[in-house]
Each structure stands twice: as C-alpha cells, then as structure tokens.
mmCIF file of C-alpha atoms in Angstrom:
data_model
loop_
_atom_site.group_PDB
_atom_site.id
_atom_site.type_symbol
_atom_site.label_atom_id
_atom_site.label_comp_id
_atom_site.label_asym_id
_atom_site.label_seq_id
_atom_site.Cartn_x
_atom_site.Cartn_y
_atom_site.Cartn_z
ATOM 1 C CA MET V 1 0.000 0.000 0.000
ATOM 2 C CA SER V 2 1.382 3.346 -0.932
ATOM 3 C CA THR V 3 1.592 6.052 1.700
ATOM 4 C CA ASN V 4 1.573 8.847 -0.881
ATOM 5 C CA THR V 5 -1.750 10.539 -1.401
ATOM 6 C CA GLU V 6 -2.581 11.292 -4.987
ATOM 7 C CA ARG V 7 -2.986 15.050 -5.137
ATOM 8 C CA PRO V 8 -3.723 17.047 -8.241
ATOM 9 C CA GLY V 9 -0.793 19.219 -9.152
ATOM 10 C CA ALA V 10 1.722 17.159 -7.206
ATOM 11 C CA GLY V 11 4.471 16.317 -9.657
ATOM 12 C CA SER V 12 7.445 14.016 -9.594
ATOM 13 C CA ALA V 13 10.613 14.641 -7.622
ATOM 14 C CA GLU V 14 12.327 16.211 -10.656
ATOM 15 C CA GLU V 15 9.895 19.124 -10.544
ATOM 16 C CA HIS V 16 11.288 20.244 -7.208
ATOM 17 C CA GLY V 17 14.835 20.706 -8.517
ATOM 18 C CA PRO V 18 18.056 19.576 -6.833
ATOM 19 C CA ARG V 19 17.823 18.471 -3.237
ATOM 20 C CA SER V 20 18.974 20.936 -0.650
ATOM 21 C CA GLU V 21 21.951 20.254 1.551
ATOM 22 C CA GLU V 22 21.086 18.414 4.716
ATOM 23 C CA ASP V 23 21.338 20.256 7.999
ATOM 24 C CA ARG V 24 24.363 19.381 10.075
ATOM 25 C CA ILE V 25 23.567 20.918 13.427
ATOM 26 C CA SER V 26 24.497 19.219 16.616
ATOM 27 C CA THR V 27 21.442 18.457 18.741
ATOM 28 C CA LEU V 28 23.550 18.912 21.831
ATOM 29 C CA ALA V 29 24.482 22.439 20.740
ATOM 30 C CA VAL V 30 20.815 23.332 20.174
ATOM 31 C CA VAL V 31 19.883 22.035 23.611
ATOM 32 C CA ALA V 32 22.817 23.877 25.171
ATOM 33 C CA VAL V 33 21.756 27.182 23.550
ATOM 34 C CA GLY V 34 18.189 26.664 24.766
ATOM 35 C CA LEU V 35 19.305 25.917 28.306
ATOM 36 C CA GLY V 36 21.677 28.863 28.236
ATOM 37 C CA ALA V 37 18.867 31.186 27.126
ATOM 38 C CA LEU V 38 16.661 29.856 29.899
ATOM 39 C CA LEU V 39 19.423 30.481 32.397
ATOM 40 C CA VAL V 40 19.930 34.047 31.148
ATOM 41 C CA PHE V 41 16.196 34.825 31.332
ATOM 42 C CA THR V 42 15.943 33.297 34.790
ATOM 43 C CA LEU V 43 18.860 35.348 36.087
ATOM 44 C CA ALA V 44 17.439 38.500 34.497
ATOM 45 C CA SER V 45 14.028 37.863 36.034
ATOM 46 C CA LEU V 46 15.520 37.299 39.472
ATOM 47 C CA THR V 47 17.605 40.458 39.183
ATOM 48 C CA ALA V 48 14.602 42.530 38.149
ATOM 49 C CA ALA V 49 12.431 41.057 40.897
ATOM 50 C CA SER V 50 15.038 41.751 43.555
ATOM 51 C CA TYR V 51 15.499 45.332 42.275
ATOM 52 C CA LEU V 52 11.736 45.985 42.326
ATOM 53 C CA HIS V 53 11.429 44.440 45.767
ATOM 54 C CA ARG V 54 14.204 46.682 47.084
ATOM 55 C CA ARG V 55 12.448 49.735 45.607
ATOM 56 C CA TYR V 56 9.164 48.634 47.172
ATOM 57 C CA VAL V 57 10.781 48.248 50.618
ATOM 58 C CA GLU V 58 12.386 51.677 50.331
ATOM 59 C CA ARG V 59 9.276 53.581 49.187
ATOM 60 C CA GLY V 60 6.522 51.626 50.866
ATOM 61 C CA PRO V 61 3.152 50.787 49.306
ATOM 62 C CA ILE V 62 2.016 53.181 46.573
ATOM 63 C CA ALA V 63 -1.319 54.957 47.057
ATOM 64 C CA ILE V 64 -4.127 54.164 44.629
ATOM 65 C CA PRO V 65 -4.214 56.879 41.945
ATOM 66 C CA PRO V 66 -7.286 59.104 42.166
ATOM 67 C CA GLU V 67 -8.049 58.422 38.469
ATOM 68 C CA VAL V 68 -8.979 54.839 39.302
ATOM 69 C CA GLY V 69 -12.740 54.547 39.335
ATOM 70 C CA ALA V 70 -13.260 57.846 37.540
ATOM 71 C CA SER V 71 -14.632 58.094 34.006
ATOM 72 C CA LYS V 72 -12.407 56.563 31.410
ATOM 73 C CA ILE V 73 -10.189 59.022 29.590
ATOM 74 C CA GLY V 74 -9.915 57.900 26.036
ATOM 75 C CA LEU V 75 -11.325 58.270 22.601
ATOM 76 C CA VAL V 76 -14.802 57.713 23.982
ATOM 77 C CA GLU V 77 -15.178 58.625 27.617
ATOM 78 C CA GLN V 78 -17.327 55.974 29.148
ATOM 79 C CA GLN V 79 -19.899 56.707 31.786
ATOM 80 C CA LEU V 80 -22.184 54.321 33.529
ATOM 81 C CA PHE V 81 -25.428 53.755 31.672
ATOM 82 C CA SER V 82 -27.171 52.326 34.715
ATOM 83 C CA GLY V 83 -28.546 53.957 37.826
ATOM 84 C CA GLY V 84 -31.560 56.185 37.892
ATOM 85 C CA PRO V 85 -33.272 57.920 35.039
ATOM 86 C CA LEU V 86 -30.839 58.838 32.312
ATOM 87 C CA ARG V 87 -30.610 62.270 30.836
ATOM 88 C CA GLY V 88 -30.507 60.738 27.377
ATOM 89 C CA GLU V 89 -33.794 58.922 27.983
ATOM 90 C CA ARG V 90 -35.460 62.100 29.191
ATOM 91 C CA ASP V 91 -34.090 63.924 26.163
ATOM 92 C CA ARG V 92 -35.320 61.153 23.895
ATOM 93 C CA ALA V 93 -38.861 61.464 25.225
ATOM 94 C CA ARG V 94 -38.738 65.223 24.711
ATOM 95 C CA ARG V 95 -37.377 64.810 21.213
ATOM 96 C CA LEU V 96 -39.979 62.217 20.291
ATOM 97 C CA GLU V 97 -42.623 64.700 21.369
ATOM 98 C CA ARG V 98 -40.991 67.375 19.237
ATOM 99 C CA LEU V 99 -40.764 64.939 16.329
ATOM 100 C CA GLY V 100 -44.525 64.621 16.277
ATOM 101 C CA SER V 101 -45.672 68.181 16.873
ATOM 102 C CA TYR V 102 -45.626 71.741 15.600
ATOM 103 C CA GLY V 103 -43.489 74.352 17.298
ATOM 104 C CA TRP V 104 -41.096 77.191 16.847
ATOM 105 C CA VAL V 105 -37.470 76.616 15.908
ATOM 106 C CA ASP V 106 -36.555 80.249 15.309
ATOM 107 C CA ARG V 107 -39.433 82.603 15.848
ATOM 108 C CA GLY V 108 -37.493 85.609 14.620
ATOM 109 C CA ALA V 109 -36.723 83.912 11.329
ATOM 110 C CA GLY V 110 -40.214 82.417 11.073
ATOM 111 C CA VAL V 111 -38.935 78.821 11.124
ATOM 112 C CA VAL V 112 -41.020 76.077 12.709
ATOM 113 C CA HIS V 113 -40.866 72.315 13.081
ATOM 114 C CA VAL V 114 -43.677 70.134 11.830
ATOM 115 C CA PRO V 115 -44.665 66.521 12.608
ATOM 116 C CA ILE V 116 -42.399 64.021 10.891
ATOM 117 C CA GLU V 117 -45.375 62.354 9.201
ATOM 118 C CA GLU V 118 -46.200 65.620 7.493
ATOM 119 C CA ALA V 119 -42.575 66.086 6.443
ATOM 120 C CA MET V 120 -42.483 62.534 5.091
ATOM 121 C CA ALA V 121 -45.610 63.234 3.062
ATOM 122 C CA LEU V 122 -44.000 66.404 1.700
ATOM 123 C CA VAL V 123 -40.816 64.538 0.733
ATOM 124 C CA ALA V 124 -42.922 61.859 -0.935
ATOM 125 C CA ARG V 125 -44.481 64.647 -3.017
ATOM 126 C CA GLY V 126 -41.005 65.819 -4.067
ATOM 127 C CA ALA V 127 -40.270 68.522 -1.480
ATOM 128 C CA ARG V 128 -36.692 69.043 -0.380
ATOM 129 C CA PRO V 129 -35.298 70.674 2.755
ATOM 130 C CA GLU V 130 -34.230 74.281 2.363
ATOM 131 C CA GLY V 131 -30.667 74.386 1.104
ATOM 132 C CA ALA V 132 -30.634 70.798 -0.169
ATOM 133 C CA PRO V 133 -29.177 70.600 -3.660
ATOM 134 C CA ALA V 134 -31.568 70.180 -6.520
ATOM 135 C CA ALA V 135 -31.037 67.786 -9.395
ATOM 136 C CA GLY V 136 -28.020 68.780 -11.457
ATOM 137 C CA ALA V 137 -26.398 70.873 -8.702
ATOM 138 C CA ALA V 138 -22.621 70.825 -8.498
ATOM 139 C CA PRO V 139 -21.399 68.403 -5.831
ATOM 140 C CA PRO V 140 -18.923 69.522 -3.142
ATOM 141 C CA GLU V 141 -15.249 68.753 -3.357
ATOM 142 C CA GLY V 142 -13.855 65.746 -1.545
ATOM 143 C CA GLN V 143 -15.184 62.371 -0.646
ATOM 144 C CA PRO V 144 -16.551 61.169 2.683
ATOM 145 C CA MET F 1 2.583 4.771 40.888
ATOM 146 C CA SER F 2 6.293 4.529 40.266
ATOM 147 C CA ARG F 3 8.247 7.303 38.667
ATOM 148 C CA ARG F 4 9.141 5.300 35.551
ATOM 149 C CA PRO F 5 5.567 4.802 34.234
ATOM 150 C CA SER F 6 4.833 8.521 34.800
ATOM 151 C CA ALA F 7 7.880 9.538 32.788
ATOM 152 C CA ALA F 8 6.871 7.088 30.080
ATOM 153 C CA ALA F 9 3.389 8.584 29.973
ATOM 154 C CA ILE F 10 4.795 12.118 29.647
ATOM 155 C CA LEU F 11 7.124 11.019 26.887
ATOM 156 C CA ALA F 12 4.215 9.344 25.095
ATOM 157 C CA LEU F 13 2.172 12.539 25.324
ATOM 158 C CA LEU F 14 5.110 14.565 24.001
ATOM 159 C CA ALA F 15 5.489 12.114 21.146
ATOM 160 C CA LEU F 16 1.816 12.624 20.302
ATOM 161 C CA THR F 17 2.467 16.315 19.636
ATOM 162 C CA GLY F 18 4.607 15.277 16.685
ATOM 163 C CA CYS F 19 1.723 13.464 15.040
ATOM 164 C CA PRO F 20 -0.042 15.055 12.101
ATOM 165 C CA ARG F 21 -3.504 16.335 12.774
ATOM 166 C CA LEU F 22 -5.694 13.346 13.269
ATOM 167 C CA ASP F 23 -8.968 15.046 12.439
ATOM 168 C CA PRO F 24 -9.521 14.462 8.720
ATOM 169 C CA MET F 25 -11.857 17.468 8.565
ATOM 170 C CA GLN F 26 -9.098 19.899 9.541
ATOM 171 C CA ARG F 27 -6.923 19.334 6.505
ATOM 172 C CA GLN F 28 -8.822 18.451 3.412
ATOM 173 C CA LEU F 29 -7.865 18.197 -0.184
ATOM 174 C CA LYS F 30 -9.744 20.862 -2.050
ATOM 175 C CA TYR F 31 -9.516 23.061 -5.045
ATOM 176 C CA LYS F 32 -9.149 26.811 -4.851
ATOM 177 C CA ALA F 33 -10.441 29.098 -7.544
ATOM 178 C CA TYR F 34 -7.315 29.514 -9.654
ATOM 179 C CA GLN F 35 -5.715 26.140 -9.039
ATOM 180 C CA GLU F 36 -5.115 23.541 -11.665
ATOM 181 C CA ASN F 37 -7.691 20.810 -11.951
ATOM 182 C CA ARG F 38 -6.708 17.993 -14.243
ATOM 183 C CA LEU F 39 -10.177 16.554 -14.044
ATOM 184 C CA ALA F 40 -11.779 19.586 -15.656
ATOM 185 C CA PRO F 41 -11.783 19.795 -19.457
ATOM 186 C CA ASP F 42 -9.977 23.152 -19.481
ATOM 187 C CA GLY F 43 -7.675 22.260 -16.573
ATOM 188 C CA LEU F 44 -9.019 25.014 -14.310
ATOM 189 C CA ALA F 45 -10.532 24.464 -10.888
ATOM 190 C CA MET F 46 -12.929 27.372 -11.423
ATOM 191 C CA LEU F 47 -15.547 25.826 -13.656
ATOM 192 C CA GLN F 48 -17.272 27.758 -16.379
ATOM 193 C CA PRO F 49 -21.014 28.201 -15.841
ATOM 194 C CA PRO F 50 -23.088 25.994 -18.093
ATOM 195 C CA ALA F 51 -24.067 27.389 -21.461
ATOM 196 C CA GLY F 52 -27.214 29.466 -21.299
ATOM 197 C CA THR F 53 -26.746 30.527 -17.680
ATOM 198 C CA VAL F 54 -28.421 33.875 -16.948
ATOM 199 C CA PRO F 55 -28.132 36.135 -13.877
ATOM 200 C CA TYR F 56 -30.975 35.744 -11.405
ATOM 201 C CA GLY F 57 -31.522 39.489 -11.168
ATOM 202 C CA PRO F 58 -30.842 42.535 -13.270
ATOM 203 C CA PRO F 59 -27.467 44.181 -12.702
ATOM 204 C CA LEU F 60 -27.583 47.142 -10.320
ATOM 205 C CA ASP F 61 -27.191 50.574 -11.837
ATOM 206 C CA PRO F 62 -23.789 51.928 -10.697
ATOM 207 C CA VAL F 63 -25.418 55.205 -9.639
ATOM 208 C CA VAL F 64 -27.860 53.325 -7.418
ATOM 209 C CA ALA F 65 -25.160 51.026 -6.064
ATOM 210 C CA THR F 66 -22.630 53.740 -5.227
ATOM 211 C CA GLY F 67 -24.414 57.089 -5.083
ATOM 212 C CA LEU F 68 -21.822 58.437 -7.510
ATOM 213 C CA GLY F 69 -22.620 59.817 -10.926
ATOM 214 C CA PRO F 70 -20.782 58.964 -14.150
ATOM 215 C CA ASP F 71 -18.296 61.744 -13.324
ATOM 216 C CA GLY F 72 -17.433 60.083 -10.015
ATOM 217 C CA LYS F 73 -19.063 62.842 -7.958
ATOM 218 C CA PRO F 74 -21.970 62.221 -5.549
ATOM 219 C CA VAL F 75 -25.346 62.666 -7.198
ATOM 220 C CA ALA F 76 -27.301 65.672 -5.942
ATOM 221 C CA VAL F 77 -30.639 63.875 -5.839
ATOM 222 C CA MET F 78 -31.296 60.209 -5.257
ATOM 223 C CA PRO F 79 -31.786 58.197 -8.443
ATOM 224 C CA PHE F 80 -35.448 57.452 -7.762
ATOM 225 C CA ALA F 81 -38.260 59.467 -6.231
ATOM 226 C CA PRO F 82 -39.021 58.469 -2.626
ATOM 227 C CA ASP F 83 -42.548 57.322 -1.856
ATOM 228 C CA ALA F 84 -44.403 56.851 1.429
ATOM 229 C CA ARG F 85 -43.464 53.188 1.714
ATOM 230 C CA MET F 86 -39.781 53.916 1.181
ATOM 231 C CA LEU F 87 -39.869 56.709 3.770
ATOM 232 C CA ALA F 88 -41.574 54.476 6.329
ATOM 233 C CA ARG F 89 -38.899 51.878 5.725
ATOM 234 C CA GLY F 90 -36.203 54.520 6.073
ATOM 235 C CA ARG F 91 -37.711 55.634 9.378
ATOM 236 C CA VAL F 92 -37.504 52.110 10.786
ATOM 237 C CA ARG F 93 -33.936 51.670 9.573
ATOM 238 C CA PHE F 94 -32.906 55.091 10.882
ATOM 239 C CA ASP F 95 -34.414 54.494 14.320
ATOM 240 C CA THR F 96 -32.709 51.103 14.473
ATOM 241 C CA ASN F 97 -29.262 51.945 13.139
ATOM 242 C CA CYS F 98 -28.736 55.697 13.307
ATOM 243 C CA ALA F 99 -30.802 57.128 16.164
ATOM 244 C CA ALA F 100 -28.675 55.444 18.833
ATOM 245 C CA CYS F 101 -25.957 58.017 18.147
ATOM 246 C CA HIS F 102 -27.571 60.742 16.005
ATOM 247 C CA GLY F 103 -30.739 60.839 18.115
ATOM 248 C CA VAL F 104 -34.316 60.253 17.020
ATOM 249 C CA LEU F 105 -34.446 63.856 15.876
ATOM 250 C CA GLY F 106 -31.160 63.566 14.011
ATOM 251 C CA ASP F 107 -29.729 66.474 15.994
ATOM 252 C CA GLY F 108 -26.824 64.502 17.484
ATOM 253 C CA GLU F 109 -28.317 64.326 20.976
ATOM 254 C CA SER F 110 -28.608 60.844 22.433
ATOM 255 C CA GLN F 111 -27.464 58.890 25.458
ATOM 256 C CA VAL F 112 -24.564 57.480 23.450
ATOM 257 C CA ALA F 113 -23.623 60.955 22.241
ATOM 258 C CA LEU F 114 -23.578 62.190 25.823
ATOM 259 C CA ASN F 115 -20.906 59.604 26.562
ATOM 260 C CA MET F 116 -18.719 60.622 23.641
ATOM 261 C CA SER F 117 -16.295 63.279 24.798
ATOM 262 C CA LEU F 118 -14.020 64.059 21.891
ATOM 263 C CA ARG F 119 -16.152 63.861 18.786
ATOM 264 C CA ARG F 120 -19.895 63.735 19.129
ATOM 265 C CA PRO F 121 -22.077 62.695 16.224
ATOM 266 C CA PRO F 122 -23.004 65.891 14.400
ATOM 267 C CA SER F 123 -26.492 67.227 13.941
ATOM 268 C CA LEU F 124 -27.784 66.165 10.551
ATOM 269 C CA HIS F 125 -29.679 69.449 10.313
ATOM 270 C CA LEU F 126 -26.405 71.300 9.814
ATOM 271 C CA TYR F 127 -25.757 69.445 6.574
ATOM 272 C CA ARG F 128 -28.840 70.089 4.498
ATOM 273 C CA GLU F 129 -26.682 71.244 1.601
ATOM 274 C CA LEU F 130 -25.011 67.844 1.184
ATOM 275 C CA PRO F 131 -25.994 65.896 -1.937
ATOM 276 C CA ASP F 132 -28.038 62.746 -1.507
ATOM 277 C CA GLY F 133 -25.219 60.674 -2.965
ATOM 278 C CA TYR F 134 -22.801 62.066 -0.380
ATOM 279 C CA ILE F 135 -25.092 60.957 2.470
ATOM 280 C CA PHE F 136 -25.419 57.556 0.808
ATOM 281 C CA GLN F 137 -21.631 57.320 0.597
ATOM 282 C CA ILE F 138 -21.257 58.160 4.283
ATOM 283 C CA ILE F 139 -23.774 55.476 5.211
ATOM 284 C CA THR F 140 -21.954 53.013 2.977
ATOM 285 C CA MET F 141 -18.370 53.812 3.902
ATOM 286 C CA GLY F 142 -18.669 55.402 7.334
ATOM 287 C CA PHE F 143 -17.158 58.716 8.382
ATOM 288 C CA GLY F 144 -14.771 59.454 11.240
ATOM 289 C CA LEU F 145 -15.855 57.391 14.221
ATOM 290 C CA MET F 146 -18.986 56.277 12.405
ATOM 291 C CA PRO F 147 -18.560 52.758 11.028
ATOM 292 C CA SER F 148 -19.742 51.567 7.660
ATOM 293 C CA TYR F 149 -23.380 50.523 7.425
ATOM 294 C CA ARG F 150 -22.782 48.524 4.282
ATOM 295 C CA HIS F 151 -24.698 45.657 5.814
ATOM 296 C CA LEU F 152 -27.881 47.569 5.067
ATOM 297 C CA THR F 153 -29.159 46.777 1.601
ATOM 298 C CA VAL F 154 -28.784 49.390 -1.099
ATOM 299 C CA ASP F 155 -32.542 50.039 -0.998
ATOM 300 C CA ASP F 156 -32.425 50.479 2.770
ATOM 301 C CA ARG F 157 -29.549 52.941 2.543
ATOM 302 C CA TRP F 158 -31.438 55.071 0.022
ATOM 303 C CA ALA F 159 -34.524 54.810 2.236
ATOM 304 C CA VAL F 160 -32.474 56.179 5.137
ATOM 305 C CA VAL F 161 -31.277 59.028 2.910
ATOM 306 C CA ALA F 162 -34.894 59.847 2.078
ATOM 307 C CA TYR F 163 -35.865 59.777 5.756
ATOM 308 C CA VAL F 164 -32.925 62.013 6.674
ATOM 309 C CA ARG F 165 -34.284 64.512 4.133
ATOM 310 C CA ALA F 166 -37.688 64.255 5.808
ATOM 311 C CA LEU F 167 -36.091 64.821 9.212
ATOM 312 C CA GLN F 168 -34.238 67.869 7.927
ATOM 313 C CA LEU F 169 -37.415 69.208 6.390
ATOM 314 C CA SER F 170 -39.467 68.575 9.523
ATOM 315 C CA GLN F 171 -37.175 70.757 11.630
ATOM 316 C CA HIS F 172 -36.828 73.633 9.205
ATOM 317 C CA VAL F 173 -40.102 74.768 7.679
ATOM 318 C CA THR F 174 -41.055 78.388 7.130
ATOM 319 C CA VAL F 175 -44.142 79.290 9.080
ATOM 320 C CA GLY F 176 -45.946 80.209 5.885
ATOM 321 C CA ARG F 177 -46.070 76.564 4.822
ATOM 322 C CA VAL F 178 -48.003 75.265 7.840
ATOM 323 C CA PRO F 179 -51.812 75.143 7.890
ATOM 324 C CA PRO F 180 -53.488 78.462 8.864
ATOM 325 C CA GLU F 181 -55.025 77.151 12.084
ATOM 326 C CA VAL F 182 -51.649 75.835 13.219
ATOM 327 C CA ARG F 183 -50.054 79.127 12.290
ATOM 328 C CA ARG F 184 -52.594 81.027 14.387
ATOM 329 C CA ARG F 185 -51.939 78.755 17.336
ATOM 330 C CA LEU F 186 -48.188 79.168 16.965
ATOM 331 C CA GLU F 187 -48.536 82.932 16.756
ATOM 332 C CA GLN F 188 -50.490 82.924 20.008
ATOM 333 C CA GLU F 189 -47.818 80.875 21.770
ATOM 334 C CA GLY F 190 -45.375 82.784 23.883
ATOM 335 C CA ARG F 191 -47.362 86.013 23.963
#
C-alpha cells in the first residue's frame, strides 16, 4: 500500500529541482543554547524582581491613583449607563414629542418644526429641505 | 505509581504532539479558484457556468449602487423618487441603526452621544446642503468614528437618505407653509 496521497498538481521529484543540503547541526548544541537562554532569562528575572522588591521596601506601598474609578479618559469617555433615570432617555422622550408636533425653531426667522409624518408626506411629493441641492447641482469637493 | 511509568506517559504525550492532525476534517484536499484541476476539461478548478446561464436578477445601476454619478461625484438627488413606503422603511432603519448616536431627531443628541467626549455625532440638520449621494456614501463607507453601514441593503440605505431629508425638512419649515389654524396657534404661543 502506498503512503503517498494522490494530489492534483503534485508532480514528480524532478519538478522540485536539486535536493537541498542536509542540515548538520548538533542536537547537543541546540539544547545547550536553549538551556543557556533559559538560564539568562531566569537570572534577568531574578535580578529585576530583587530590584523591584528593594524599591518597594524603600518607598513603601504606593497609594491608589485618584483616576482609578473615575470616568475613562480615552477616545470615547465611558460613563455608567445604569442607575436612575438617564438624561438621554429624558431627552429622547422630549425629542420624540418634538418629532410629532408643531413648534417654533426660530421665531425671529419664522422657522417652525412640523410633525415628521407631514414632512415625510412632503418629501414623498417631491419637497426638499431648504438648502438641499436640486437635481443637477454641483457636488462639493472631496469624498466622505 | 512509580516514577518510571509517569515519565513514560509524559514522553508518550510529548510524542503525540509530533503526530499530524488526526482530524480528517481539519486538513482536506480541495480546489481553490485559480488552481489547476486535471479533471476539468480546461484544466481550471474554477468551472465555467453551463451554457445558457443567466443572472438571477438585473445588474444594479452603478449610480444606485454607489451614489456616484458617471463623473465620479456624488449625485445631488437620489436616483429614484421616494414614496411613502420607502420613507416608512427609512424611518424604521434610521431608528434602528442611526438614532442610537444621532438621536431620534437627528440632531446629534442621544445617550450614546452624551458619553462621547471628543467627537460627538453631528447634527444632521447642519448638513442640508449635502448631496443625496454624499449621504449615501457616508452610510456606505462610514465617516470618522462612524462605522460603515454597508450591511444595510442598497434600498435600505437610500430609504435612510430619504428619511434624513424628511427629518431635515421637519425641523426647518417656514411658518408660511403650515396650515393656517396651526399658524394662528403658533402665533399665540409665547405672547
């Protein structure tokens, strides 16, 4: 029984060119290098641990920084979403009410808001928001 | 247990790590698209579709698919007129995918926005002058911190564009366009 699996594309030995030179590396040397590296890392770790321990004994325990437990400082500052009524939820209810009602946006300029259903009906009839480009208008420079 | 059998067991386990993967499903013989396949008449693994094969749907117009015109610039107006059904669909998609950050009113006020310190989602009402194709591109490709919403279908993305236009219109109407009785009531407010 042959142990070779017939694979498409697998050619004869001549297709692979001349055989490469065999490795002549002493196994003992490889093991010795590995053990030596382990020894170096162990000594380095012990040295670092003893240095840090000496520093710790000299300075005593370090106080917890006041930033711990505060809001995260990062690209998006995280705040807890739980606990009591959220301002965003209250705002959402107010905005939903505004979305469905008439009211002033800028009384001096005579601008009002209308229910979204009415605006949707207007858009369905072809209306566009003020300032929105009409068909054939020149697009702005740049891409999103 | 003596020490010798334990050492033998460890050595046997170590020897097992040198075995090839025993699960036949992990390494399977298969063809990739551009590989040679001697079984195929043309020798290619990627088979030709049978003669007479037709696409199951019409090809999508590039303007509809990308929001860009033939000149590569965003189209000013969406390639088809929005109707009530499309706007209702856009409202559902907007409330599901966009309102979490942009707010139900599209003014950039939401609980998520409150938690964003550096760059809040902008109010969509400040960008009424943007072309429809530009908004479609932003939905498709994302913008700044906003990720791509390419997972929405092309129709859904255009529906969201139409609903954004309705939102912008709803918050910026001249008082002369509202019904007279509403106008009278508004005039009486705040006096």
